[in-house]
Amino acid sequence: KTTRPPYKLKIKTLTPMKPKESRPEEFYSFLDQLVEMNGKFIKQIQEFEVQKLDLDRVRGKNPVFKFKMSITEFLLMLDAHQQRHFWQTDNTLLKLTGER
């Protein structure tokens, strides 16, 4: 709950990133990349299922936070991170157009 929008808990984050200037038609390229990346995650999860891995027991170091996480924790964190981006996009569209 603490990592999903809307946020009540204030957590210090990395340095804010400024969006690069892009043309509207680049949107589809970015969307294709997002869909491709999510497809790779789904394929990997399906492979974990075939291998019958216990995703709560397999642990590794998170490349950003530098502490060990289970695959389940990593996937949940990744999902929450993507939800944050979609939430930010909705809020930006609402501010710019009054519509979502």
PDB file of C-alpha atoms in Angstrom:
ATOM      1  CA  LYS A   1       0.000   0.000   0.000  1.00  0.00           C
ATOM      2  CA  THR A   2       2.822   2.419   0.770  1.00  0.00           C
ATOM      3  CA  THR A   3       4.311   2.170  -2.723  1.00  0.00           C
ATOM      4  CA  ARG A   4       1.100   2.575  -4.705  1.00  0.00           C
ATOM      5  CA  PRO A   5      -0.568   5.851  -5.640  1.00  0.00           C
ATOM      6  CA  PRO A   6      -2.033   8.059  -4.310  1.00  0.00           C
ATOM      7  CA  TYR A   7       0.844   8.556  -1.907  1.00  0.00           C
ATOM      8  CA  LYS A   8       0.536   9.383   1.761  1.00  0.00           C
ATOM      9  CA  LEU A   9       4.043   8.383   2.766  1.00  0.00           C
ATOM     10  CA  LYS A  10       6.839  10.751   1.742  1.00  0.00           C
ATOM     11  CA  ILE A  11       9.946   8.856   0.681  1.00  0.00           C
ATOM     12  CA  LYS A  12      13.141  10.512  -0.486  1.00  0.00           C
ATOM     13  CA  THR A  13      13.737   9.557  -4.103  1.00  0.00           C
ATOM     14  CA  LEU A  14      16.537   9.780  -6.589  1.00  0.00           C
ATOM     15  CA  THR A  15      17.254  13.122  -8.218  1.00  0.00           C
ATOM     16  CA  PRO A  16      14.157  14.181 -10.183  1.00  0.00           C
ATOM     17  CA  MET A  17      14.480  13.483 -13.885  1.00  0.00           C
ATOM     18  CA  LYS A  18      13.370  16.017 -16.445  1.00  0.00           C
ATOM     19  CA  PRO A  19      11.473  14.598 -19.409  1.00  0.00           C
ATOM     20  CA  LYS A  20      13.297  14.945 -22.687  1.00  0.00           C
ATOM     21  CA  GLU A  21      11.689  16.905 -25.449  1.00  0.00           C
ATOM     22  CA  SER A  22       9.901  14.564 -27.801  1.00  0.00           C
ATOM     23  CA  ARG A  23       7.543  14.781 -30.731  1.00  0.00           C
ATOM     24  CA  PRO A  24       3.982  13.520 -30.267  1.00  0.00           C
ATOM     25  CA  GLU A  25       4.530  10.749 -32.828  1.00  0.00           C
ATOM     26  CA  GLU A  26       7.313   9.338 -30.635  1.00  0.00           C
ATOM     27  CA  PHE A  27       4.617   8.351 -28.152  1.00  0.00           C
ATOM     28  CA  TYR A  28       3.922   5.175 -30.124  1.00  0.00           C
ATOM     29  CA  SER A  29       7.578   4.198 -30.082  1.00  0.00           C
ATOM     30  CA  PHE A  30       7.709   4.651 -26.297  1.00  0.00           C
ATOM     31  CA  LEU A  31       4.459   2.731 -25.891  1.00  0.00           C
ATOM     32  CA  ASP A  32       5.819  -0.118 -28.026  1.00  0.00           C
ATOM     33  CA  GLN A  33       8.923  -0.240 -25.819  1.00  0.00           C
ATOM     34  CA  LEU A  34       6.775  -0.400 -22.690  1.00  0.00           C
ATOM     35  CA  VAL A  35       4.626  -3.191 -24.122  1.00  0.00           C
ATOM     36  CA  GLU A  36       7.752  -5.107 -25.221  1.00  0.00           C
ATOM     37  CA  MET A  37       9.366  -4.751 -21.784  1.00  0.00           C
ATOM     38  CA  ASN A  38       6.210  -5.918 -20.016  1.00  0.00           C
ATOM     39  CA  GLY A  39       5.996  -8.855 -22.439  1.00  0.00           C
ATOM     40  CA  LYS A  40       9.522  -9.874 -21.431  1.00  0.00           C
ATOM     41  CA  PHE A  41       8.541  -9.775 -17.756  1.00  0.00           C
ATOM     42  CA  ILE A  42       5.466 -11.903 -18.423  1.00  0.00           C
ATOM     43  CA  LYS A  43       7.562 -14.397 -20.393  1.00  0.00           C
ATOM     44  CA  GLN A  44      10.086 -14.564 -17.533  1.00  0.00           C
ATOM     45  CA  ILE A  45       7.320 -15.144 -14.979  1.00  0.00           C
ATOM     46  CA  GLN A  46       5.941 -17.946 -17.163  1.00  0.00           C
ATOM     47  CA  GLU A  47       9.431 -19.483 -17.284  1.00  0.00           C
ATOM     48  CA  PHE A  48       9.612 -19.299 -13.482  1.00  0.00           C
ATOM     49  CA  GLU A  49       6.308 -21.192 -13.372  1.00  0.00           C
ATOM     50  CA  VAL A  50       7.598 -23.890 -15.755  1.00  0.00           C
ATOM     51  CA  GLN A  51      10.709 -24.258 -13.577  1.00  0.00           C
ATOM     52  CA  LYS A  52       8.473 -24.412 -10.484  1.00  0.00           C
ATOM     53  CA  LEU A  53      10.616 -21.820  -8.688  1.00  0.00           C
ATOM     54  CA  ASP A  54       9.522 -20.602  -5.277  1.00  0.00           C
ATOM     55  CA  LEU A  55       9.596 -16.869  -6.011  1.00  0.00           C
ATOM     56  CA  ASP A  56       9.557 -16.034  -2.308  1.00  0.00           C
ATOM     57  CA  ARG A  57      12.721 -18.037  -1.653  1.00  0.00           C
ATOM     58  CA  VAL A  58      14.845 -16.976  -4.650  1.00  0.00           C
ATOM     59  CA  ARG A  59      16.589 -13.774  -3.614  1.00  0.00           C
ATOM     60  CA  GLY A  60      18.989 -11.341  -5.220  1.00  0.00           C
ATOM     61  CA  LYS A  61      20.379  -7.866  -4.745  1.00  0.00           C
ATOM     62  CA  ASN A  62      18.164  -5.050  -6.010  1.00  0.00           C
ATOM     63  CA  PRO A  63      20.259  -3.010  -8.476  1.00  0.00           C
ATOM     64  CA  VAL A  64      18.824   0.314  -7.253  1.00  0.00           C
ATOM     65  CA  PHE A  65      18.335  -0.128  -3.512  1.00  0.00           C
ATOM     66  CA  LYS A  66      21.306  -2.467  -2.938  1.00  0.00           C
ATOM     67  CA  PHE A  67      19.521  -4.847  -0.571  1.00  0.00           C
ATOM     68  CA  LYS A  68      18.322  -8.400  -1.148  1.00  0.00           C
ATOM     69  CA  MET A  69      14.764  -9.002  -2.291  1.00  0.00           C
ATOM     70  CA  SER A  70      12.818 -12.066  -3.309  1.00  0.00           C
ATOM     71  CA  ILE A  71      11.633 -12.293  -6.914  1.00  0.00           C
ATOM     72  CA  THR A  72       8.082 -11.759  -5.621  1.00  0.00           C
ATOM     73  CA  GLU A  73       9.125  -8.559  -3.817  1.00  0.00           C
ATOM     74  CA  PHE A  74      10.997  -7.336  -6.894  1.00  0.00           C
ATOM     75  CA  LEU A  75       8.007  -7.953  -9.194  1.00  0.00           C
ATOM     76  CA  LEU A  76       5.636  -6.231  -6.754  1.00  0.00           C
ATOM     77  CA  MET A  77       8.011  -3.255  -6.508  1.00  0.00           C
ATOM     78  CA  LEU A  78       8.274  -3.094 -10.299  1.00  0.00           C
ATOM     79  CA  ASP A  79       4.487  -3.167 -10.613  1.00  0.00           C
ATOM     80  CA  ALA A  80       4.103  -0.376  -8.048  1.00  0.00           C
ATOM     81  CA  HIS A  81       6.761   1.668  -9.871  1.00  0.00           C
ATOM     82  CA  GLN A  82       4.912   1.356 -13.172  1.00  0.00           C
ATOM     83  CA  GLN A  83       1.633   2.246 -11.477  1.00  0.00           C
ATOM     84  CA  ARG A  84       3.323   5.389 -10.187  1.00  0.00           C
ATOM     85  CA  HIS A  85       4.258   6.396 -13.748  1.00  0.00           C
ATOM     86  CA  PHE A  86       0.705   5.806 -14.986  1.00  0.00           C
ATOM     87  CA  TRP A  87      -0.646   7.804 -12.040  1.00  0.00           C
ATOM     88  CA  GLN A  88       1.780  10.642 -12.828  1.00  0.00           C
ATOM     89  CA  THR A  89       0.689  10.527 -16.474  1.00  0.00           C
ATOM     90  CA  ASP A  90      -2.982  10.736 -15.493  1.00  0.00           C
ATOM     91  CA  ASN A  91      -2.299  13.703 -13.223  1.00  0.00           C
ATOM     92  CA  THR A  92      -0.294  15.492 -15.904  1.00  0.00           C
ATOM     93  CA  LEU A  93      -2.999  14.957 -18.524  1.00  0.00           C
ATOM     94  CA  LEU A  94      -5.626  16.197 -16.086  1.00  0.00           C
ATOM     95  CA  LYS A  95      -3.617  19.374 -15.418  1.00  0.00           C
ATOM     96  CA  LEU A  96      -2.942  20.008 -19.111  1.00  0.00           C
ATOM     97  CA  THR A  97      -6.339  19.165 -20.599  1.00  0.00           C
ATOM     98  CA  GLY A  98      -8.812  18.777 -17.754  1.00  0.00           C
ATOM     99  CA  GLU A  99      -9.357  15.188 -18.993  1.00  0.00           C
ATOM    100  CA  ARG A 100      -7.806  11.799 -18.306  1.00  0.00           C
TER     101      ARG A 100
END
